[in-house]
mmCIF file of C-alpha atoms and ligand atoms in Angstrom:
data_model
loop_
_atom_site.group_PDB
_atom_site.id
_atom_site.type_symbol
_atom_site.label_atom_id
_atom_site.label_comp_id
_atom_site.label_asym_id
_atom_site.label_seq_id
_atom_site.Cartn_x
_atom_site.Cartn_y
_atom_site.Cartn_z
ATOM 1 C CA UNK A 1 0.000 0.000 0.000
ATOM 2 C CA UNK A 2 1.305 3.416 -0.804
ATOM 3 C CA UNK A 3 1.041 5.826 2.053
ATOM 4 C CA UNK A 4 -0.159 8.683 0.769
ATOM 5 C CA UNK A 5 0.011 10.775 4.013
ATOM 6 C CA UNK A 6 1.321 14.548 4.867
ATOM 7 C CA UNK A 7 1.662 17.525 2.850
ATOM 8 C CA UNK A 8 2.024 16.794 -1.186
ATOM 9 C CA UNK A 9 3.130 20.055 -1.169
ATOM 10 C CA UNK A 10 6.259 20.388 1.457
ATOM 11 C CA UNK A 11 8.737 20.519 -0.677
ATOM 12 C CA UNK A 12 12.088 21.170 1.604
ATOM 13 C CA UNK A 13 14.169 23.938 1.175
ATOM 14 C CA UNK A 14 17.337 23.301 -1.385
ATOM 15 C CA UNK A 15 20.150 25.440 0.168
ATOM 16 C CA UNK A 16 22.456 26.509 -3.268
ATOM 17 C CA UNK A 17 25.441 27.841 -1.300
ATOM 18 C CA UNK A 18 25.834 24.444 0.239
ATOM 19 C CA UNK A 19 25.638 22.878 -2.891
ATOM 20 C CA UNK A 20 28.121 24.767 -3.884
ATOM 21 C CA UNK A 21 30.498 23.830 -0.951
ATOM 22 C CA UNK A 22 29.265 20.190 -2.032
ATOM 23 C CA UNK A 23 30.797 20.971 -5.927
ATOM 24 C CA UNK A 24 33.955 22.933 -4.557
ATOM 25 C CA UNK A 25 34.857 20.746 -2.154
ATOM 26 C CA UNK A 26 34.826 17.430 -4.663
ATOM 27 C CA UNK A 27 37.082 19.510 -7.198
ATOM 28 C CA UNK A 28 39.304 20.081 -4.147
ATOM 29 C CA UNK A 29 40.181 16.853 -4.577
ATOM 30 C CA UNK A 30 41.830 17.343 -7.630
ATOM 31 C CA UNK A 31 40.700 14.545 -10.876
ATOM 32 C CA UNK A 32 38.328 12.151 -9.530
ATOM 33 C CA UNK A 33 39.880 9.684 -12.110
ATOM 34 C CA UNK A 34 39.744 6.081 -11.155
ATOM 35 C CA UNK A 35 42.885 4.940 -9.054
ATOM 36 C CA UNK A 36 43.984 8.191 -8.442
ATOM 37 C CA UNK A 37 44.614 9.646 -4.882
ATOM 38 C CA UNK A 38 41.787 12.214 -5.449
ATOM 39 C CA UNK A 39 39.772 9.636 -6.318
ATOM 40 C CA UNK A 40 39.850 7.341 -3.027
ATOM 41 C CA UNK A 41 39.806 10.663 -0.972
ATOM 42 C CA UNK A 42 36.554 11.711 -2.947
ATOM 43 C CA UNK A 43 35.005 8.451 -2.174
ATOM 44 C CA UNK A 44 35.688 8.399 1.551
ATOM 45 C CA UNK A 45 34.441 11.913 1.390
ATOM 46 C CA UNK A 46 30.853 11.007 -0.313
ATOM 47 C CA UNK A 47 30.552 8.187 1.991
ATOM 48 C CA UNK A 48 30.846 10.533 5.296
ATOM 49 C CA UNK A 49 28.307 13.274 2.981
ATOM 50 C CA UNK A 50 25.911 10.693 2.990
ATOM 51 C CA UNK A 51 26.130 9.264 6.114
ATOM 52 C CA UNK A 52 25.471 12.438 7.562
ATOM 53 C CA UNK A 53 21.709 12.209 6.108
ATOM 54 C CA UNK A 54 21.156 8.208 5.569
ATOM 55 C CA UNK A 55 21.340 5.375 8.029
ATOM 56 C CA UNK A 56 21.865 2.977 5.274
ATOM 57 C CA UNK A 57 24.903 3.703 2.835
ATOM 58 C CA UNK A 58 26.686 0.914 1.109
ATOM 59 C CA UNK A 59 29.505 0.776 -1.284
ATOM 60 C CA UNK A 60 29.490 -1.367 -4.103
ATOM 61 C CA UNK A 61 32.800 -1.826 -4.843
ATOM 62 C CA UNK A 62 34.117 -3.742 -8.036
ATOM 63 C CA UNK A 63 36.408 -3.815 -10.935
ATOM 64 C CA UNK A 64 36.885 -3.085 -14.825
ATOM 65 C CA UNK A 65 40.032 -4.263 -16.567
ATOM 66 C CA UNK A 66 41.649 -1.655 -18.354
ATOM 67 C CA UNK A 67 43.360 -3.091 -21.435
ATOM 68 C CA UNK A 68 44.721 0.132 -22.451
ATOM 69 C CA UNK A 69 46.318 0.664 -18.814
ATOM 70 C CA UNK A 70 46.586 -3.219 -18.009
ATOM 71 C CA UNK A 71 45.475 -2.354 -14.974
ATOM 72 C CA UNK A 72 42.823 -3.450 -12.976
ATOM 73 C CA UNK A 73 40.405 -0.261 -11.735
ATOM 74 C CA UNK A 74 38.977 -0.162 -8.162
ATOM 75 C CA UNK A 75 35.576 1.566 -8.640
ATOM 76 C CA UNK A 76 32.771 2.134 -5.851
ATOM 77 C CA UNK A 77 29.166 2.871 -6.711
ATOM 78 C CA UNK A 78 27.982 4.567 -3.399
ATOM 79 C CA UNK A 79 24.378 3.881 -2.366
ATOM 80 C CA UNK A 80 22.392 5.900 0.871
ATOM 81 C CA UNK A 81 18.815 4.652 0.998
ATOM 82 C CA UNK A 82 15.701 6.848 2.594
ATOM 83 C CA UNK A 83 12.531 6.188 4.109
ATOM 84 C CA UNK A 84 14.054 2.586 3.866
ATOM 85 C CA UNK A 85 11.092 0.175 4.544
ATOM 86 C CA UNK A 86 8.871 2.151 1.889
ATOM 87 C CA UNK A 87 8.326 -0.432 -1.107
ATOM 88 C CA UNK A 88 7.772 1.989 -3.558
ATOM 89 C CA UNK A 89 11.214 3.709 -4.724
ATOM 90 C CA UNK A 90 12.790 5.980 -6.639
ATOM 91 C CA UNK A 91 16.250 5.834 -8.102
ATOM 92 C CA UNK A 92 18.564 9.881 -8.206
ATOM 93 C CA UNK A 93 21.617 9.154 -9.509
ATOM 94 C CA UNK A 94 24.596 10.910 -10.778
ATOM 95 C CA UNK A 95 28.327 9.936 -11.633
ATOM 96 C CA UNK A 96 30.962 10.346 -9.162
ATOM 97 C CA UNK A 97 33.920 10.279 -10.965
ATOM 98 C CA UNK A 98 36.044 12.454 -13.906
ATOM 99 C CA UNK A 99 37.262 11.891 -17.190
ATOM 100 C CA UNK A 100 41.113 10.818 -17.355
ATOM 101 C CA UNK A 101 41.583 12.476 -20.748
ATOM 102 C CA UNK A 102 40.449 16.288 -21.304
ATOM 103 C CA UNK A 103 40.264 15.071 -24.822
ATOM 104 C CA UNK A 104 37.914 17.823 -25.893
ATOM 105 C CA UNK A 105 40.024 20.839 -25.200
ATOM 106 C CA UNK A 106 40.513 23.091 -28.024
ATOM 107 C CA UNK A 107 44.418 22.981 -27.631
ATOM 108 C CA UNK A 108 45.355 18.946 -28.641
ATOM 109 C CA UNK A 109 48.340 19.138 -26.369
ATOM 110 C CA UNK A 110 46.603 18.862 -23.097
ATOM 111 C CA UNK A 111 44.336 15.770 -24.833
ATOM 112 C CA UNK A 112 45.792 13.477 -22.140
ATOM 113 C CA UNK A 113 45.277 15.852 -18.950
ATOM 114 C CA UNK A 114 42.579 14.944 -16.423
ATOM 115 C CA UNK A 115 39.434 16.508 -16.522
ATOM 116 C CA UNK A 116 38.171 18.301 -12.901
ATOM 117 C CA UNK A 117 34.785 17.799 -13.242
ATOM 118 C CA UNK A 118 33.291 20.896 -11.720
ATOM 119 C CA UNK A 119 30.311 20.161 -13.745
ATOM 120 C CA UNK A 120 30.803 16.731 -15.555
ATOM 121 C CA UNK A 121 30.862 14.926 -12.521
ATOM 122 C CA UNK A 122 30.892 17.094 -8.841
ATOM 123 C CA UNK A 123 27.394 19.084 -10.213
ATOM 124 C CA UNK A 124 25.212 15.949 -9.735
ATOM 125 C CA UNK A 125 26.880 14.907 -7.317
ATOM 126 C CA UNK A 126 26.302 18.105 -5.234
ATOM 127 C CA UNK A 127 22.534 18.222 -5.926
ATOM 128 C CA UNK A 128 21.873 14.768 -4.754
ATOM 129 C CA UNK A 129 23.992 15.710 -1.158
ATOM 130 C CA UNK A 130 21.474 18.759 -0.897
ATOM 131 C CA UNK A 131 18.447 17.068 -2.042
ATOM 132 C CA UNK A 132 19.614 14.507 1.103
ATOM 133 C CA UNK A 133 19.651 17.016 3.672
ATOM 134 C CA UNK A 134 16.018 17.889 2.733
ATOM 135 C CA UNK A 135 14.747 14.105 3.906
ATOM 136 C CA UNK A 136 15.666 15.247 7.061
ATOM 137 C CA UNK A 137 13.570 18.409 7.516
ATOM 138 C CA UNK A 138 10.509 16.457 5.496
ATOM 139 C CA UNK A 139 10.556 12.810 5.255
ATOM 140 C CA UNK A 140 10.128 12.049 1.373
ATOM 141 C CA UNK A 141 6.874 10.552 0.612
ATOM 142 C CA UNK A 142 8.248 7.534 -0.935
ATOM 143 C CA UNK A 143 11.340 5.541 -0.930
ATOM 144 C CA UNK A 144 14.497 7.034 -2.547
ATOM 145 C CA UNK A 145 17.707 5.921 -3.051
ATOM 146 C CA UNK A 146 20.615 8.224 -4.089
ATOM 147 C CA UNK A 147 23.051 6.047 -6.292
ATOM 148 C CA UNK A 148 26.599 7.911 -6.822
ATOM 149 C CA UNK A 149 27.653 5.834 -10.333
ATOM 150 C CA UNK A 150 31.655 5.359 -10.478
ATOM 151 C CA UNK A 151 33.535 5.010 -13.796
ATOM 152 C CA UNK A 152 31.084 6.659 -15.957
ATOM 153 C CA UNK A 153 33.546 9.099 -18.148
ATOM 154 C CA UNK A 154 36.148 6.111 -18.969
ATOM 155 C CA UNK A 155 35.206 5.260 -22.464
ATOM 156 C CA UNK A 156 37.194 6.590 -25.381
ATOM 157 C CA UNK A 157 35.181 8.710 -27.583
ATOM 158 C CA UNK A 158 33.569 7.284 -30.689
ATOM 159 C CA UNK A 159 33.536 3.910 -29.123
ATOM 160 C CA UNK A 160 30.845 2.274 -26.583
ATOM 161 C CA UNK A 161 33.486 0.119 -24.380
ATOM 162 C CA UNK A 162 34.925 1.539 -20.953
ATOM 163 C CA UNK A 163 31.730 3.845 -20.024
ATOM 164 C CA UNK A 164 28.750 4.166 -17.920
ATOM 165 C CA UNK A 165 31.146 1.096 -15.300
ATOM 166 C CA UNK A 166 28.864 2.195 -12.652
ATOM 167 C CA UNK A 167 25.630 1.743 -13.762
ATOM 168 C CA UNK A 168 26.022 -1.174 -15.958
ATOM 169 C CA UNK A 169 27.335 -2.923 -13.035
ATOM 170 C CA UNK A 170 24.542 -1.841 -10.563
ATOM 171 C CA UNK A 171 21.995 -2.674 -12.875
ATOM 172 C CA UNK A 172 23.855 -6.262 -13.741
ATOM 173 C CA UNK A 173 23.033 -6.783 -10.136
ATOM 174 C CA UNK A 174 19.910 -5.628 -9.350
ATOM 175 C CA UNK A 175 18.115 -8.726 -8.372
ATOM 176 C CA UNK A 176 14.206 -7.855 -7.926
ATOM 177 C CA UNK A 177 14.973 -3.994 -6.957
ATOM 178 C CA UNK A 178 12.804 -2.281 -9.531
ATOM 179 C CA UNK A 179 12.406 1.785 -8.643
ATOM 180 C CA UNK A 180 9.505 2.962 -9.867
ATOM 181 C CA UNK A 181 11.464 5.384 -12.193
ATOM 182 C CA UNK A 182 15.556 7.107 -12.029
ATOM 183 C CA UNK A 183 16.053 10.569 -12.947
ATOM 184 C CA UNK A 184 19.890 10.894 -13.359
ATOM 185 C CA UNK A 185 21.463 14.228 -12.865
ATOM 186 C CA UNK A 186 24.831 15.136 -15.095
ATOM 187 C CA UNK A 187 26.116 18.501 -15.988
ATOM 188 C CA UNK A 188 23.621 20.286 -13.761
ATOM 189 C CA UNK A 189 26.093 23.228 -12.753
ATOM 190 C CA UNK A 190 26.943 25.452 -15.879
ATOM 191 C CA UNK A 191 26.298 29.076 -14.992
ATOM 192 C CA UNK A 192 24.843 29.656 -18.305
ATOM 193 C CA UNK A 193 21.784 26.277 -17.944
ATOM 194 C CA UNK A 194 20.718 25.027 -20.489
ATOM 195 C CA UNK A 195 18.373 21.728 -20.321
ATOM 196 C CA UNK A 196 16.326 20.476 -23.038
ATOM 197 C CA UNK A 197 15.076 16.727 -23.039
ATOM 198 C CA UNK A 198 16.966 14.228 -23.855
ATOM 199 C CA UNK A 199 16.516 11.942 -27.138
ATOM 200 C CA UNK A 200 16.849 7.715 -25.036
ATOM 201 C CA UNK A 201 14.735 8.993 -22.356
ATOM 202 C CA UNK A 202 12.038 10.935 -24.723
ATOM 203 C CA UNK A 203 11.194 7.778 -26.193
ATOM 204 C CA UNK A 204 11.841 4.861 -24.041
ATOM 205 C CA UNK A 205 10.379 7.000 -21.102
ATOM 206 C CA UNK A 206 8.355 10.080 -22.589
ATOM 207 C CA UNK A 207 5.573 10.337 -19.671
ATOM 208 C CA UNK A 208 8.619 10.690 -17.520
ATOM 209 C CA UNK A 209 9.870 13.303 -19.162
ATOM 210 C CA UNK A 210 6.447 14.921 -19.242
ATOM 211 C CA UNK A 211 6.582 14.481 -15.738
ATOM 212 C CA UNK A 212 9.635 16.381 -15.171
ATOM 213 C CA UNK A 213 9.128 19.071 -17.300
ATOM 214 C CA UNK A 214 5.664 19.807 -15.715
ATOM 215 C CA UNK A 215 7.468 19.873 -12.528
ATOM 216 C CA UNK A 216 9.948 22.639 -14.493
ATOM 217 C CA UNK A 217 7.092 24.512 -14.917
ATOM 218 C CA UNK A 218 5.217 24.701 -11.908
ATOM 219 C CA UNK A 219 8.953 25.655 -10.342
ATOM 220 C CA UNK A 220 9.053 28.583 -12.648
ATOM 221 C CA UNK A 221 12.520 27.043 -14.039
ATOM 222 C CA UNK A 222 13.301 28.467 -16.826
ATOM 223 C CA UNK A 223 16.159 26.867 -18.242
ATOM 224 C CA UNK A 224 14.134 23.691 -19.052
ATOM 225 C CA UNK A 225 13.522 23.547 -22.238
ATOM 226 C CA UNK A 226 10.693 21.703 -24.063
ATOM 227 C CA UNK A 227 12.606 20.992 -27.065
ATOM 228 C CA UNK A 228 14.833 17.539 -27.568
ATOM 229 C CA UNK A 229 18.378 18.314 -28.775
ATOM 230 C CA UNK A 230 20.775 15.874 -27.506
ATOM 231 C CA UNK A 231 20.830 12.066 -27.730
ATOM 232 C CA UNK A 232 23.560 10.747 -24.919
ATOM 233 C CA UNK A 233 24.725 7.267 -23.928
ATOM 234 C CA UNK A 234 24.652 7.831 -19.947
ATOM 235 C CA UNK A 235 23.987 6.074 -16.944
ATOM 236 C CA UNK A 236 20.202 5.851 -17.678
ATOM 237 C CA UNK A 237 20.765 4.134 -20.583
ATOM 238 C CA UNK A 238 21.859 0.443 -18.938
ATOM 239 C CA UNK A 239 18.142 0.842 -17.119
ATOM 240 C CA UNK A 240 16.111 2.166 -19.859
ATOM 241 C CA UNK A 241 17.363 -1.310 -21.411
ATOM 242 C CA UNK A 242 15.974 -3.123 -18.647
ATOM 243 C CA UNK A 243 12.836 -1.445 -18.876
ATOM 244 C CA UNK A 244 12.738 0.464 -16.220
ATOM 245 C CA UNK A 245 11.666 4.398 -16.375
ATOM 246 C CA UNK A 246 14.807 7.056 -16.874
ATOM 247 C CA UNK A 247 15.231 10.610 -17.703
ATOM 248 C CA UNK A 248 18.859 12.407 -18.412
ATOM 249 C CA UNK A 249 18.645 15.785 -16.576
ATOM 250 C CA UNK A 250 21.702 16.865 -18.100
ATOM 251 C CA UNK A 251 23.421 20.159 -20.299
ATOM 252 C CA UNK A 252 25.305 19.141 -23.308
ATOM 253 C CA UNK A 253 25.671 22.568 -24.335
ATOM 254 C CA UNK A 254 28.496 23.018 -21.810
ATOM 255 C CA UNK A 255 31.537 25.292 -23.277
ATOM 256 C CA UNK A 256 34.064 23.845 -20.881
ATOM 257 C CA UNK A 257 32.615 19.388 -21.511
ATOM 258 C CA UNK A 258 36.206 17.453 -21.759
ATOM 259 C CA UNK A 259 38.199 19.894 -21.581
ATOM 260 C CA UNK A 260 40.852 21.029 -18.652
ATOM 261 C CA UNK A 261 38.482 24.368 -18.029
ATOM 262 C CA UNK A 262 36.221 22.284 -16.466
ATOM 263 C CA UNK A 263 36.058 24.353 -12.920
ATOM 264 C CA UNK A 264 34.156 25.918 -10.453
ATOM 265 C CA UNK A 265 34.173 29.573 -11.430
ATOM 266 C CA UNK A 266 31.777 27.848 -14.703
ATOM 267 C CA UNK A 267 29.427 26.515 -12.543
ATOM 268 C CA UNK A 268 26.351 28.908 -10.295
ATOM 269 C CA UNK A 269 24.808 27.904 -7.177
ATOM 270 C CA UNK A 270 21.361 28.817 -8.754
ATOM 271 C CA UNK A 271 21.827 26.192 -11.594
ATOM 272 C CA UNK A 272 21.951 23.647 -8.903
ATOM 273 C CA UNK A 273 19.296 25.171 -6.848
ATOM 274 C CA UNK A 274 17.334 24.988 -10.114
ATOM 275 C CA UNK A 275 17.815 21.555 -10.853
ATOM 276 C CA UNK A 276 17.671 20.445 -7.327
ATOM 277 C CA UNK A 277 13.893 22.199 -7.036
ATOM 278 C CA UNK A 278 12.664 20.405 -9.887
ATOM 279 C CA UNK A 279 14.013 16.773 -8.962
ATOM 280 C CA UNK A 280 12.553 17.797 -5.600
ATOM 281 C CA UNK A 281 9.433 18.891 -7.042
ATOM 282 C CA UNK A 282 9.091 15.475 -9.050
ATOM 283 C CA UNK A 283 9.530 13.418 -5.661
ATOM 284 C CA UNK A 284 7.048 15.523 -3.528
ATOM 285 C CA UNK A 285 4.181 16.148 -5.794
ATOM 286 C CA UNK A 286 4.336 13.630 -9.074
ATOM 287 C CA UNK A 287 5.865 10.734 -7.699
ATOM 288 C CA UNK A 288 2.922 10.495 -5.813
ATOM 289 C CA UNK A 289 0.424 10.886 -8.664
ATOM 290 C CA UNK A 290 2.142 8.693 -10.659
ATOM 291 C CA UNK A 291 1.997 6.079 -8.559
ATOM 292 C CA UNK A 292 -1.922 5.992 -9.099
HETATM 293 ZN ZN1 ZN B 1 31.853 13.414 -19.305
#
């Protein structure tokens, strides 16, 4: 039975200047990259964040051989569940870790430099941590479970191998877990938003997307846009083939995506506030209704 009690409309406040700290303080770090120091210091780091808010947190550790590195990577999906013994979920996700190769960047000789991740990677990241300290000042009114994906940016571009390691491992294991939808959250910082729907999750999960964007609306957020421009292979993909609801919040029209320029002064608290409203928005009024 889904308990329908409390306010629909209580939809917790979504502080952007601790976002913010959330974002700076991941790109403190340094690279997120796989195996690197900043890396296993981010990870210890997320796994304190959300212990702060969840009682349950796990880390899903595994590994991906790296034939280019022959090297084995040690990657850790972190998962903080909420409102834990409420059967009906929902999955907010994002991906935790940075690109190893800036292979974007307009000047070919720093191709093999790390990429910081301000907002391909920490901007998600730093959403979800603030969304989290809303359960505590009103309860969600479902089940949610914040998944931070590892080794999403490995892949080398114009192939399909090495990316999305996270979520293609979390949803080889998945067992009976099925959320009732996952909205994933990537590139969610850029001071300059811009977020039009996404092509995989338009058509493999359009009332979702409806959903969402009706949620943009009623949150006055006007960097949503109703248009679909970009078609991206991300972490919702591996569930959308398992046939479970997913929409790709997420700003491909990011100057600074792959590139070393990646950084905080390119990112505004008020992009993540607006992004955080709407995802919070979705939970509080139409997860409810579209549970019915
Ligand atoms: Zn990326």
């Amino acid at each position: 039975m889904l308990d329908c009690s409390g306010d629909r409309n209580s939809v917790p406040f979504f502080d952007e200047q601790r976002a913010f700290t959330y974002l700076v303080d991941q790109c403190e770090f340094g690279p997120r990259v796989p195996n690197s120091p900043g890396h296993r210091q981010c990870k210890e780091y997320l796994y304190q964040q959300l212990s702060a808010t969840s009682t349950r947190v796990n880390r899903q550790d595994f590994t991906y051989y790296d034939t280019t590195a022959g090297d084995n990577l040690l990657l850790t999906n972190l998962i903080a569940s909420y409102n834990v013994e409420n059967k009906n979920r929902i999955l907010l996700c994002a991906h935790w870790d940075t690109r190893p190769w800036a292979d974007n960047d307009p000047d070919s000789s720093r191709h093999r430099e790390p990429v910081l991740g301000a907002n391909d990677g920490a901007s998600g990241v730093a959403v979800l941590l603030e969304i989290a300290n809303g359960f505590k000042d009103a309860p969600p009114p479902l089940g949610i479970d914040i998944v931070f994906f590892d080794g999403e940016d490995y892949g080398m571009t114009g192939t399909t191998t090495g990316w999305l390691l996270g979520s293609k491992f979390f949803t080889r294991n998945i067992g009976s877990y099925r959320p009732y939808f996952v909205v994933l959250s990537d590139m969610v910082g850029d001071a300059d938003l811009n977020i039009y729907k996404e092509h995989y999750s338009q058509v493999y999960a359009g009332w979702l997307v409806s959903l969402i964007w009706e949620a943009a609306r009623r949150e006055n957020a006007e960097h949503f846009y109703p248009e679909i421009r970009h078609t991206v292979y991300d972490d919702h993909v591996p569930f959308l083939e398992l046939g479970i609801p997913a929409a790709d919040l997420i700003d491909m029209d990011y100057k600074w995506w792959h590139t070393v320029e990646d950084t905080p002064d390119k990112c505004s608290p008020a992009s993540l506030r607006e992004v955080g409203r709407v995802v919070l928005r979705v939970i509080y009024d139409e997860g409810l209704r579209g549970q019915k």
